[in-house]
Coordinates of C-alpha atoms in Angstrom, one line a residue:
M945 CA 0.0 0.0 0.0
T946 CA 2.9 2.3 0.8
A947 CA 4.4 1.8 -2.7
G948 CA 1.0 2.2 -4.3
N949 CA 0.3 5.5 -2.5
L950 CA 3.8 6.8 -3.5
L951 CA 3.4 5.8 -7.1
L952 CA 0.0 7.7 -7.2
D953 CA 1.7 10.7 -5.6
A954 CA 4.5 10.6 -8.2
A955 CA 1.9 10.4 -11.0
A956 CA 0.3 13.5 -9.7
R957 CA 3.6 15.3 -9.6
A958 CA 4.1 14.2 -13.2
G959 CA 0.9 15.9 -14.3
L960 CA -1.2 12.7 -14.6
Y961 CA -4.5 11.6 -13.1
G962 CA -5.0 8.3 -11.4
L963 CA -6.9 6.0 -9.0
M964 CA -5.6 3.5 -6.5
V965 CA -7.9 0.8 -5.2
R966 CA -7.0 -1.1 -2.0
T967 CA -7.8 -4.8 -1.8
S968 CA -7.1 -7.2 0.9
G969 CA -8.2 -10.6 2.3
P970 CA -11.1 -11.1 4.9
Q971 CA -8.8 -11.0 8.0
I972 CA -8.3 -7.1 7.8
R973 CA -5.4 -7.3 10.2
G974 CA -2.8 -8.1 7.6
G975 CA -1.8 -10.8 5.1
E976 CA -2.2 -10.6 1.4
A977 CA -2.9 -7.2 0.0
A978 CA -2.8 -5.5 -3.4
A979 CA -2.8 -1.8 -4.6
L980 CA -4.6 -1.6 -7.9
L981 CA -3.6 1.5 -9.9
R982 CA -4.9 3.1 -13.0
L983 CA -3.0 6.1 -14.4
A984 CA -4.4 8.3 -17.1
R985 CA -4.2 11.7 -18.9
T986 CA -7.7 12.6 -17.8
Q987 CA -9.4 12.4 -14.4
T988 CA -10.6 8.8 -13.8
E989 CA -12.4 7.2 -10.9
S990 CA -13.0 3.6 -12.2
L991 CA -10.6 0.7 -12.9
D992 CA -10.0 -0.3 -16.5
D993 CA -11.0 -3.7 -18.0
G994 CA -7.5 -5.2 -17.4
F995 CA -4.0 -4.5 -16.1
D996 CA -0.8 -4.0 -18.0
L997 CA 1.5 -4.8 -15.1
L998 CA 1.3 -7.1 -12.1
L999 CA 4.4 -6.7 -9.8
A1000 CA 4.4 -9.2 -7.0
I1001 CA 6.8 -8.9 -4.1
D1002 CA 5.7 -12.6 -3.4
W1003 CA 3.1 -14.9 -4.7
Q1004 CA 1.6 -15.9 -1.3
N1005 CA -2.2 -16.2 -1.5
I1006 CA -2.3 -14.1 -4.7
N1007 CA -4.7 -16.6 -6.1
R1008 CA -7.3 -14.9 -3.9
F1009 CA -7.0 -11.9 -6.1
A1010 CA -7.2 -13.7 -9.5
D1011 CA -10.6 -12.4 -10.3
E1012 CA -9.8 -8.8 -9.2
I1013 CA -6.6 -8.5 -11.4
P1014 CA -7.5 -9.5 -14.9
M1015 CA -4.3 -9.3 -17.0
R1016 CA -4.3 -8.0 -20.6
A1017 CA -2.8 -10.5 -23.1
S1018 CA 0.0 -8.0 -23.7
G1019 CA 0.5 -7.5 -19.9
L1020 CA 3.7 -8.2 -17.9
L1021 CA 4.1 -10.2 -14.7
V1022 CA 7.2 -9.0 -12.7
G1023 CA 8.1 -11.1 -9.7
D1024 CA 11.1 -12.1 -7.5
S1025 CA 13.2 -14.7 -9.3
D1026 CA 13.6 -16.6 -6.1
E1027 CA 9.9 -16.9 -5.6
G1028 CA 9.3 -19.2 -8.5
E1029 CA 6.9 -19.0 -11.3
P1030 CA 3.7 -17.0 -11.0
P1031 CA 0.4 -18.9 -10.6
A1032 CA -0.9 -20.3 -13.9
V1033 CA -4.1 -18.3 -13.7
F1034 CA -2.2 -15.1 -14.3
L1035 CA -0.3 -16.5 -17.4
A1036 CA -3.4 -18.1 -19.0
G1037 CA -4.3 -15.0 -20.9
G1038 CA -0.9 -14.5 -22.5
A1039 CA 0.8 -12.2 -20.1
R1040 CA 4.6 -12.5 -20.1
F1041 CA 6.7 -13.3 -16.9
V1042 CA 9.8 -11.2 -16.3
P1043 CA 11.8 -12.4 -13.1
L1044 CA 13.8 -9.8 -11.2
P1045 CA 15.9 -10.5 -8.0
L1046 CA 13.9 -7.9 -6.0
K1047 CA 14.9 -9.2 -2.5
K1048 CA 18.6 -9.5 -3.5
I1049 CA 18.6 -5.9 -4.7
A1050 CA 17.0 -4.7 -1.4
R1051 CA 19.4 -6.9 0.7
G1052 CA 22.4 -5.4 -1.2
I1053 CA 21.4 -1.8 0.1
A1054 CA 21.6 -1.8 3.9
G1055 CA 18.5 -0.3 5.6
S1056 CA 16.3 -0.4 2.4
W1057 CA 13.0 -1.9 1.9
I1058 CA 11.9 -4.2 -1.0
N1059 CA 8.7 -2.2 -1.6
M1060 CA 10.9 0.8 -2.6
V1061 CA 12.6 -1.4 -5.2
A1062 CA 9.1 -2.3 -6.4
L1063 CA 8.2 1.4 -6.5
G1064 CA 11.2 2.1 -8.7
V1065 CA 10.4 -0.8 -11.1
S1066 CA 6.6 -0.1 -11.4
G1067 CA 7.2 3.7 -11.7
A1068 CA 9.8 3.3 -14.4
L1069 CA 7.6 0.8 -16.3
A1070 CA 4.8 3.3 -16.2
G1071 CA 7.1 6.0 -17.7
L1072 CA 7.6 8.1 -14.5
S1073 CA 11.0 9.6 -14.0
A1074 CA 13.2 8.8 -11.1
E1075 CA 13.1 12.4 -10.1
V1076 CA 9.3 12.5 -9.5
L1077 CA 9.4 9.1 -7.7
G1078 CA 12.1 10.4 -5.5
E1079 CA 10.2 13.6 -4.7
A1080 CA 7.2 11.6 -3.7
L1081 CA 9.3 9.4 -1.4
R1082 CA 11.0 12.4 0.2
A1083 CA 7.7 14.2 0.8
S1084 CA 6.4 11.2 2.7
W1085 CA 9.4 10.5 4.7
K1086 CA 9.2 10.9 8.5
R1087 CA 12.2 8.8 9.6
G1088 CA 16.0 9.5 9.8
D1089 CA 18.0 10.7 6.8
T1090 CA 20.1 7.6 6.7
A1091 CA 17.2 5.3 6.0
L1092 CA 15.8 7.8 3.5
Q1093 CA 19.1 7.7 1.5
A1094 CA 19.1 3.9 1.6
N1095 CA 15.6 3.7 0.2
L1096 CA 16.3 6.3 -2.4
Q1097 CA 19.1 4.1 -3.6
A1098 CA 16.6 1.1 -3.5
L1099 CA 14.2 3.2 -5.7
H1100 CA 16.9 4.0 -8.2
A1101 CA 18.0 0.4 -8.3
G1102 CA 14.4 -0.5 -9.1
V1103 CA 14.4 2.1 -11.9
E1104 CA 17.6 0.7 -13.3
A1105 CA 16.3 -2.9 -13.1
A1106 CA 13.3 -1.9 -15.2
S1107 CA 15.4 -0.2 -17.9
D1108 CA 15.8 -3.4 -20.0
I1109 CA 12.3 -4.6 -19.8
E1110 CA 10.3 -4.0 -23.0
G1111 CA 6.7 -4.4 -24.0
M1112 CA 5.2 -2.1 -21.4
P1113 CA 3.2 1.0 -22.5
R1114 CA 4.8 4.0 -20.9
F1115 CA 3.6 7.6 -20.4
G1116 CA 5.8 10.2 -22.1
A1117 CA 6.7 13.4 -20.3
G1118 CA 3.7 15.6 -19.8
A1119 CA 3.2 19.2 -19.0
A1120 CA 3.0 20.2 -15.3
P1121 CA -0.5 20.9 -14.2
E1122 CA -1.6 24.6 -14.1
H1123 CA -3.1 24.1 -10.6
K1124 CA -2.0 21.8 -7.9
R1125 CA -4.1 18.7 -7.9
W1126 CA -5.6 16.8 -4.9
L1127 CA -4.7 13.3 -3.8
L1128 CA -7.8 12.3 -1.9
S1129 CA -9.8 9.3 -0.7
G1130 CA -13.5 9.3 -0.4
N1131 CA -13.3 9.0 3.4
E1132 CA -11.1 12.0 3.6
G1133 CA -13.4 13.8 1.2
A1134 CA -16.4 13.0 3.4
G1135 CA -14.5 14.3 6.5
F1136 CA -13.5 17.5 4.7
G1137 CA -17.0 18.1 3.4
A1138 CA -18.4 17.6 7.0
V1139 CA -16.0 20.2 8.4
R1140 CA -16.6 22.7 5.6
G1141 CA -20.4 22.2 6.0
G1142 CA -20.2 23.2 9.7
V1143 CA -19.9 19.9 11.6
R1144 CA -18.1 20.5 14.9
F1145 CA -18.9 17.4 16.9
V1146 CA -18.3 13.8 15.9
A1147 CA -18.9 10.7 17.9
A1148 CA -18.2 7.3 16.4
Y1149 CA -16.9 3.7 16.8
P1150 CA -14.2 2.6 14.4
I1151 CA -15.4 0.1 11.8
T1152 CA -14.0 -1.0 8.4
P1153 CA -14.2 0.7 5.9
A1154 CA -15.3 3.9 7.6
T1155 CA -12.5 4.4 10.1
E1156 CA -10.5 6.7 7.9
V1157 CA -13.3 9.3 8.0
L1158 CA -12.7 9.5 11.8
E1159 CA -8.9 9.4 11.5
W1160 CA -9.0 12.4 9.2
L1161 CA -11.6 14.3 11.3
A1162 CA -9.8 13.9 14.6
P1163 CA -7.0 16.5 14.0
A1164 CA -9.1 18.5 11.5
L1165 CA -11.9 19.2 14.0
A1166 CA -9.3 20.2 16.7
K1167 CA -8.1 23.0 14.3
V1168 CA -11.6 24.5 14.0
G1169 CA -12.6 24.2 17.6
G1170 CA -14.5 21.0 17.2
T1171 CA -14.4 17.7 19.1
L1172 CA -14.2 14.0 18.1
L1173 CA -15.1 11.4 20.6
Q1174 CA -14.5 7.7 20.2
A1175 CA -17.7 6.1 21.7
E1176 CA -17.9 2.6 23.2
D1177 CA -20.2 1.4 20.4
E1178 CA -22.6 2.6 17.6
L1179 CA -25.6 3.0 19.9
A1180 CA -23.6 5.4 22.0
S1181 CA -22.4 7.2 18.9
I1182 CA -25.8 8.0 17.5
N1183 CA -27.1 9.0 20.9
M1184 CA -24.1 11.3 21.5
I1185 CA -24.5 13.2 18.3
I1186 CA -28.3 13.6 18.9
G1187 CA -27.5 15.1 22.2
A1188 CA -24.8 17.4 20.8
S1189 CA -27.1 18.5 17.9
Y1190 CA -30.0 19.1 20.4
G1191 CA -27.5 21.4 22.2
G1192 CA -27.0 23.4 19.0
V1193 CA -23.9 21.9 17.5
P1194 CA -24.0 20.3 13.9
S1195 CA -23.0 16.7 14.5
L1196 CA -22.0 13.6 12.6
T1197 CA -21.1 9.9 12.9
A1198 CA -19.5 7.6 10.4
T1199 CA -20.1 3.8 10.2
A1200 CA -20.7 0.8 7.9
G1201 CA -23.7 -1.5 7.5
P1202 CA -23.5 -3.3 10.8
G1203 CA -23.2 0.0 12.7
L1204 CA -26.0 1.6 10.7
A1205 CA -28.3 -1.3 11.8
L1206 CA -27.4 -0.7 15.4
M1207 CA -28.3 3.0 15.1
T1208 CA -31.8 2.4 13.8
E1209 CA -33.6 3.3 17.0
G1210 CA -31.5 6.4 17.5
I1211 CA -32.1 7.6 14.0
G1212 CA -35.8 7.2 14.6
L1213 CA -35.5 9.4 17.7
A1214 CA -33.9 12.0 15.6
V1215 CA -36.8 11.8 13.1
S1216 CA -39.5 12.1 15.9
A1217 CA -37.7 14.8 17.9
E1218 CA -36.7 16.6 14.7
V1219 CA -33.0 16.8 15.7
P1220 CA -30.6 17.2 12.8
V1221 CA -27.8 14.6 12.5
V1222 CA -25.6 13.2 9.7
V1223 CA -24.8 9.5 9.4
V1224 CA -22.1 8.6 6.9
D1225 CA -22.5 4.9 5.9
V1226 CA -19.5 3.5 4.0
M1227 CA -21.1 0.4 2.6
R1228 CA -19.4 -3.0 2.4
G1229 CA -20.4 -6.6 1.6
G1230 CA -23.0 -8.0 3.8
P1231 CA -25.1 -9.3 5.5
S1232 CA -23.7 -9.4 9.1
T1233 CA -20.0 -9.1 9.2
G1234 CA -20.0 -10.0 5.5
I1235 CA -16.9 -8.8 3.6
P1236 CA -15.6 -5.9 5.5
A1237 CA -12.9 -4.8 3.1
K1238 CA -14.8 -5.1 -0.1
S1239 CA -17.4 -2.8 -1.7
E1240 CA -21.1 -3.3 -2.3
Q1241 CA -24.1 -1.1 -2.6
S1242 CA -26.4 -3.2 -0.5
D1243 CA -27.4 -0.9 2.3
L1244 CA -29.7 1.1 0.1
S1245 CA -33.0 -0.5 1.0
F1246 CA -32.2 -0.3 4.7
A1247 CA -31.1 3.4 4.4
V1248 CA -34.4 4.5 2.7
S1249 CA -36.8 2.2 4.5
G1250 CA -35.1 0.7 7.4
L1251 CA -36.8 2.5 10.4
H1252 CA -39.9 1.4 12.3
G1253 CA -42.9 3.5 11.7
D1254 CA -43.3 6.2 9.1
A1255 CA -39.9 8.0 9.5
P1256 CA -39.0 10.2 6.7
R1257 CA -35.3 10.9 6.4
V1258 CA -32.8 12.3 3.8
V1259 CA -30.6 9.8 2.0
V1260 CA -27.9 11.1 -0.4
A1261 CA -25.1 9.3 -2.2
P1262 CA -21.9 10.8 -3.6
T1263 CA -21.3 10.0 -7.2
S1264 CA -17.5 9.8 -7.0
I1265 CA -14.5 10.1 -4.7
A1266 CA -14.3 13.9 -5.5
D1267 CA -18.0 14.2 -4.9
C1268 CA -17.8 12.8 -1.4
V1269 CA -16.7 16.4 -0.4
A1270 CA -19.7 18.2 -1.8
T1271 CA -22.3 15.6 -1.1
T1272 CA -21.4 15.3 2.6
Q1273 CA -21.3 19.1 2.9
W1274 CA -24.7 19.1 1.3
A1275 CA -25.9 16.5 3.8
V1276 CA -25.0 18.7 6.6
E1277 CA -26.9 21.7 5.2
L1278 CA -30.0 19.4 4.5
A1279 CA -30.0 18.0 8.0
E1280 CA -29.7 21.3 9.6
T1281 CA -32.2 23.1 7.3
L1282 CA -34.8 20.4 7.5
Q1283 CA -34.1 19.4 11.1
A1284 CA -33.9 15.7 10.1
P1285 CA -31.4 12.9 10.0
A1286 CA -29.4 12.7 6.7
I1287 CA -27.7 9.5 5.7
V1288 CA -24.8 9.6 3.3
L1289 CA -24.4 6.4 1.3
S1290 CA -20.7 6.1 0.4
D1291 CA -19.0 2.6 -0.1
Q1292 CA -15.7 0.9 0.4
F1293 CA -14.6 1.5 -3.2
M1294 CA -15.0 5.2 -2.9
G1295 CA -14.1 5.5 0.8
Q1296 CA -10.8 3.6 0.7
S1297 CA -9.6 4.3 -2.8
R1298 CA -7.4 7.3 -3.6
A1299 CA -7.7 9.5 -6.7
I1300 CA -5.8 12.3 -8.3
I1301 CA -8.5 15.0 -8.9
D1302 CA -8.8 18.6 -9.7
R1303 CA -9.5 20.7 -6.7
P1304 CA -13.2 20.5 -6.1
A1305 CA -15.1 23.8 -6.1
D1306 CA -16.9 24.8 -2.9
P1307 CA -20.6 24.5 -3.5
G1308 CA -21.2 27.0 -0.6
F1309 CA -23.5 24.6 1.4
V1310 CA -23.4 25.9 5.0
A1311 CA -25.4 24.6 8.1
Q1312 CA -28.4 26.9 8.6
R1313 CA -30.7 25.9 11.4
L1314 CA -34.0 27.8 12.1
V1315 CA -33.7 28.7 15.8
A1316 CA -36.2 30.4 18.1
E1317 CA -35.4 33.8 19.6
A1318 CA -35.3 34.4 23.4
H1319 CA -38.7 34.9 25.0
A1320 CA -40.5 34.1 21.7
P1321 CA -44.2 34.5 22.3
D1322 CA -46.5 31.4 22.2
F1323 CA -43.5 29.2 21.4
K1324 CA -44.5 25.8 20.1
R1325 CA -41.5 23.6 19.1
Y1326 CA -43.5 21.4 16.8
R1327 CA -45.9 24.0 15.4
N1328 CA -47.6 22.8 12.2
T1329 CA -46.0 25.4 9.9
E1330 CA -46.7 25.6 6.1
S1331 CA -43.1 24.6 5.4
G1332 CA -43.1 21.9 8.0
I1333 CA -40.1 23.5 9.7
S1334 CA -40.6 25.1 13.1
P1335 CA -38.0 27.1 15.1
M1336 CA -35.8 24.9 17.3
A1337 CA -35.0 26.3 20.8
I1338 CA -31.4 25.8 21.8
P1339 CA -31.2 24.7 25.5
G1340 CA -30.5 27.8 27.7
T1341 CA -32.3 30.2 25.5
P1342 CA -34.1 32.6 27.9
G1343 CA -37.9 32.2 28.2
I1344 CA -38.1 29.0 26.2
V1345 CA -38.2 25.4 27.3
Y1346 CA -39.5 22.2 25.7
T1347 CA -39.2 18.5 25.9
A1348 CA -37.7 16.5 22.9
D1349 CA -38.2 12.7 23.0
G1350 CA -39.4 9.8 20.9
L1351 CA -43.0 9.9 22.0
E1352 CA -45.6 11.3 19.6
K1353 CA -46.5 14.8 20.6
N1354 CA -48.7 17.8 20.1
E1355 CA -47.4 21.1 18.7
A1356 CA -46.1 22.1 22.1
G1357 CA -44.1 19.0 22.5
I1358 CA -46.4 17.4 25.1
P1359 CA -46.7 13.6 24.7
S1360 CA -50.0 12.7 23.0
S1361 CA -51.6 9.5 21.7
Q1362 CA -54.5 11.2 20.0
A1363 CA -55.0 10.4 16.3
R1364 CA -55.2 14.2 15.4
D1365 CA -51.8 15.0 16.9
H1366 CA -50.2 11.9 15.4
V1367 CA -51.5 12.6 11.8
T1368 CA -50.5 16.3 12.2
Q1369 CA -47.0 15.5 13.1
L1370 CA -46.6 12.7 10.6
E1371 CA -47.6 15.1 7.8
K1372 CA -45.4 17.9 9.1
R1373 CA -42.3 15.7 9.1
Q1374 CA -43.0 14.4 5.7
R1375 CA -44.0 17.8 4.2
K1376 CA -40.8 19.6 5.1
L1377 CA -38.8 17.0 3.2
L1378 CA -41.1 16.9 0.1
Q1379 CA -41.5 20.7 -0.3
H1380 CA -37.8 21.5 0.0
D1381 CA -36.1 22.7 -3.1
Y1382 CA -33.1 20.4 -3.7
G1383 CA -31.9 22.3 -6.7
R1384 CA -29.7 20.8 -9.4
W1385 CA -27.9 18.6 -6.9
W1386 CA -30.5 15.9 -6.8
A1387 CA -28.9 14.2 -9.7
D1388 CA -26.2 14.5 -12.5
V1389 CA -28.0 14.3 -15.9
E1390 CA -25.8 13.9 -18.9
G1391 CA -26.0 13.0 -22.6
E1392 CA -29.0 12.6 -24.9
G1393 CA -30.9 9.8 -26.6
D1394 CA -34.0 7.6 -26.2
I1395 CA -32.4 5.2 -23.8
A1396 CA -31.1 6.0 -20.3
I1397 CA -28.9 4.5 -17.6
I1398 CA -29.9 5.2 -14.0
T1399 CA -27.3 4.5 -11.3
F1400 CA -25.8 5.9 -8.1
G1401 CA -22.6 6.0 -6.1
S1402 CA -19.4 4.4 -7.2
V1403 CA -20.9 2.8 -10.3
T1404 CA -21.4 6.3 -11.8
D1405 CA -17.9 6.7 -13.3
V1406 CA -18.0 3.2 -14.7
A1407 CA -21.3 4.0 -16.4
R1408 CA -19.9 7.3 -17.7
E1409 CA -16.9 5.7 -19.2
A1410 CA -19.0 2.8 -20.7
L1411 CA -21.3 5.4 -22.3
G1412 CA -18.3 7.3 -23.6
R1413 CA -17.0 4.3 -25.3
L1414 CA -20.5 3.5 -26.8
A1415 CA -20.7 7.2 -28.0
A1416 CA -17.7 6.5 -30.2
Q1417 CA -19.8 3.7 -31.8
D1418 CA -22.6 6.3 -32.4
V1419 CA -24.7 4.8 -29.5
K1420 CA -26.5 7.7 -27.8
A1421 CA -27.7 7.3 -24.3
R1422 CA -28.5 9.4 -21.3
L1423 CA -27.0 9.0 -17.8
V1424 CA -28.9 9.8 -14.7
A1425 CA -26.7 9.5 -11.6
L1426 CA -28.9 10.0 -8.5
R1427 CA -27.4 11.9 -5.7
L1428 CA -30.7 12.3 -3.7
L1429 CA -32.2 8.9 -3.0
A1430 CA -34.8 10.0 -0.4
P1431 CA -37.1 11.6 -0.5
A1432 CA -38.2 10.5 -4.1
L1433 CA -38.7 13.4 -6.5
P1434 CA -41.0 11.9 -9.3
E1435 CA -41.4 15.1 -11.1
R1436 CA -37.7 15.8 -11.4
L1437 CA -36.9 12.3 -12.6
E1438 CA -39.8 12.5 -15.2
E1439 CA -38.3 15.7 -16.4
A1440 CA -34.8 14.1 -16.7
L1441 CA -36.3 11.2 -18.6
E1442 CA -38.3 13.2 -21.0
G1443 CA -38.1 11.6 -24.5
V1444 CA -36.6 8.4 -23.0
K1445 CA -38.2 5.1 -24.2
R1446 CA -36.3 2.6 -22.2
V1447 CA -34.4 2.6 -18.9
L1448 CA -31.6 0.3 -17.5
V1449 CA -30.9 0.6 -13.8
V1450 CA -27.3 -0.3 -12.9
E1451 CA -26.1 -1.1 -9.4
Q1452 CA -23.8 -3.3 -7.3
N1453 CA -25.9 -5.5 -5.1
H1454 CA -27.6 -8.9 -5.3
T1455 CA -31.3 -8.1 -5.3
A1456 CA -31.6 -5.0 -7.5
Q1457 CA -32.4 -2.7 -4.5
L1458 CA -32.3 0.6 -6.5
F1459 CA -34.4 -1.0 -9.4
R1460 CA -37.0 -2.1 -6.9
Y1461 CA -37.0 1.2 -5.1
L1462 CA -37.4 3.2 -8.2
R1463 CA -40.2 1.0 -9.5
S1464 CA -42.1 1.6 -6.2
M1465 CA -41.6 5.4 -6.3
Y1466 CA -41.6 6.3 -10.0
D1467 CA -43.3 5.6 -13.2
L1468 CA -40.4 4.7 -15.3
P1469 CA -40.8 4.7 -19.2
G1470 CA -41.2 1.6 -21.2
K1471 CA -40.3 -1.7 -19.7
P1472 CA -37.5 -0.9 -17.2
A1473 CA -34.6 -3.3 -17.0
S1474 CA -31.9 -4.0 -14.4
F1475 CA -28.3 -4.9 -14.5
H1476 CA -27.1 -5.8 -11.0
R1477 CA -24.5 -8.0 -9.3
P1478 CA -23.1 -8.0 -5.9
G1479 CA -19.5 -7.2 -4.8
P1480 CA -16.8 -7.8 -4.1
L1481 CA -15.6 -7.5 -7.8
P1482 CA -15.9 -3.9 -9.1
M1483 CA -17.7 -3.3 -12.3
R1484 CA -15.6 -2.5 -15.4
P1485 CA -16.5 -0.1 -18.2
G1486 CA -16.1 -2.8 -20.9
E1487 CA -18.4 -5.2 -19.0
L1488 CA -21.1 -2.6 -18.7
A1489 CA -20.7 -1.4 -22.3
N1490 CA -21.4 -4.9 -23.5
V1491 CA -24.4 -5.3 -21.2
I1492 CA -25.9 -2.0 -22.5
L1493 CA -25.3 -3.0 -26.2
E1494 CA -27.0 -6.4 -25.6
W1495 CA -29.9 -4.8 -23.7
R1496 CA -30.3 -2.1 -26.4
Q1497 CA -30.7 -4.8 -29.1
Q1498 CA -33.4 -6.7 -27.2

């Protein structure tokens, strides 16, 4: 992972774009791992159909990654000459094996690490100069100068070892970027968006693959006067942020599917008491413990429908690693404005992958909560207003006091079991979400044509690239990448699909959760179709392009 991160950093310094996807075995605590990189001249956030280079420090348990690392027929396998031949599965497609004495090279330079030799080899084969590779290593170094010099020698030795290897497509020298690019993971982007949106309190329990959100937020919050508290579990986390938000501080927690399930009752309390909170769910393979380190979009049904009672909430999903910043920032604004919980559906692919991106623009979303003034006359916390939003009293505001709990209530907040009060509050909570103007951010709508692809989350860039390839074959199609999943906006989707005769819904889960949700909430044109499959394998642009072509001809 260190070598992969440094290679991505060097690519950014060389003026390239790129993506690095982490993959590891089920044990999380170590063992086999691979850094999957794609470098490009234009911004990309999806893996390609195959790899040109597989560099293995050893072959232990690499068979577990056979499906995740499809090799091109023209590809190269580079491995240690003392480790024997690579597994046959990687040679079956025609890739060529080039042995190199990686461990001997590292042992010949006292104090060096073999992964720095690997960095030199892979960087050189990609066409990156020794200078930018060295710059990336120096910038990351936090140890003594002696060890740095040893590993710089190892890096240069790797570059030299790669000099005689032919048959690898290399990038030529490119122009330096006009503006400094960002090297960002989706989890870091979510943390940054939360801070920029106004979050100043975070309580959470570490869980794969969401922990990096908390690791990034801990020092960042301290810089802006905020606080992060590691709670004892997910139940405590949700209750802590409800309490902090009730006290007037925009608050957030981050978790994965198992944690979101534990937070259900607390999120329901936030709905009933109309307390704004943000929950970032970095989805992973399920059910139960499932596949913690692999991606899957299988929490969607739970996020939009998984609370007891009629409990309207906001559910948004970033469409890319870069979009994790703006979408999380938007979620904070929505939660605060609507006085409701907002769930951000990220996933492991976006959350733990790193991408070279252009600096994302600040959309200007800022937490804006409607609060009651001191000594407000005839104050009723849950007044049935036309907008559905009623002023929220911050504890300690002179002349105002109210009770916030999970019981149904009348407008004054007094517990009530009367049908009239229940219906009034149900409609109030629903109305404020349905009447809100979500602007252009509800979805990204691109392209033209009488067929449309609807998707969400990390599949978006795969769909975008697939449609780009099809456009070169004169196949026109529209892309609708949903960012707002709940509440449903039938009129906006109908407008986006005007003129469309057929729809294909694309998602990464086993039971077509988005397809079934859309069918229940919208009148989709024609006979809607679904392409869905679960994780852990990411979708590839070529795979999806073939699916679209076949579906189009049916």
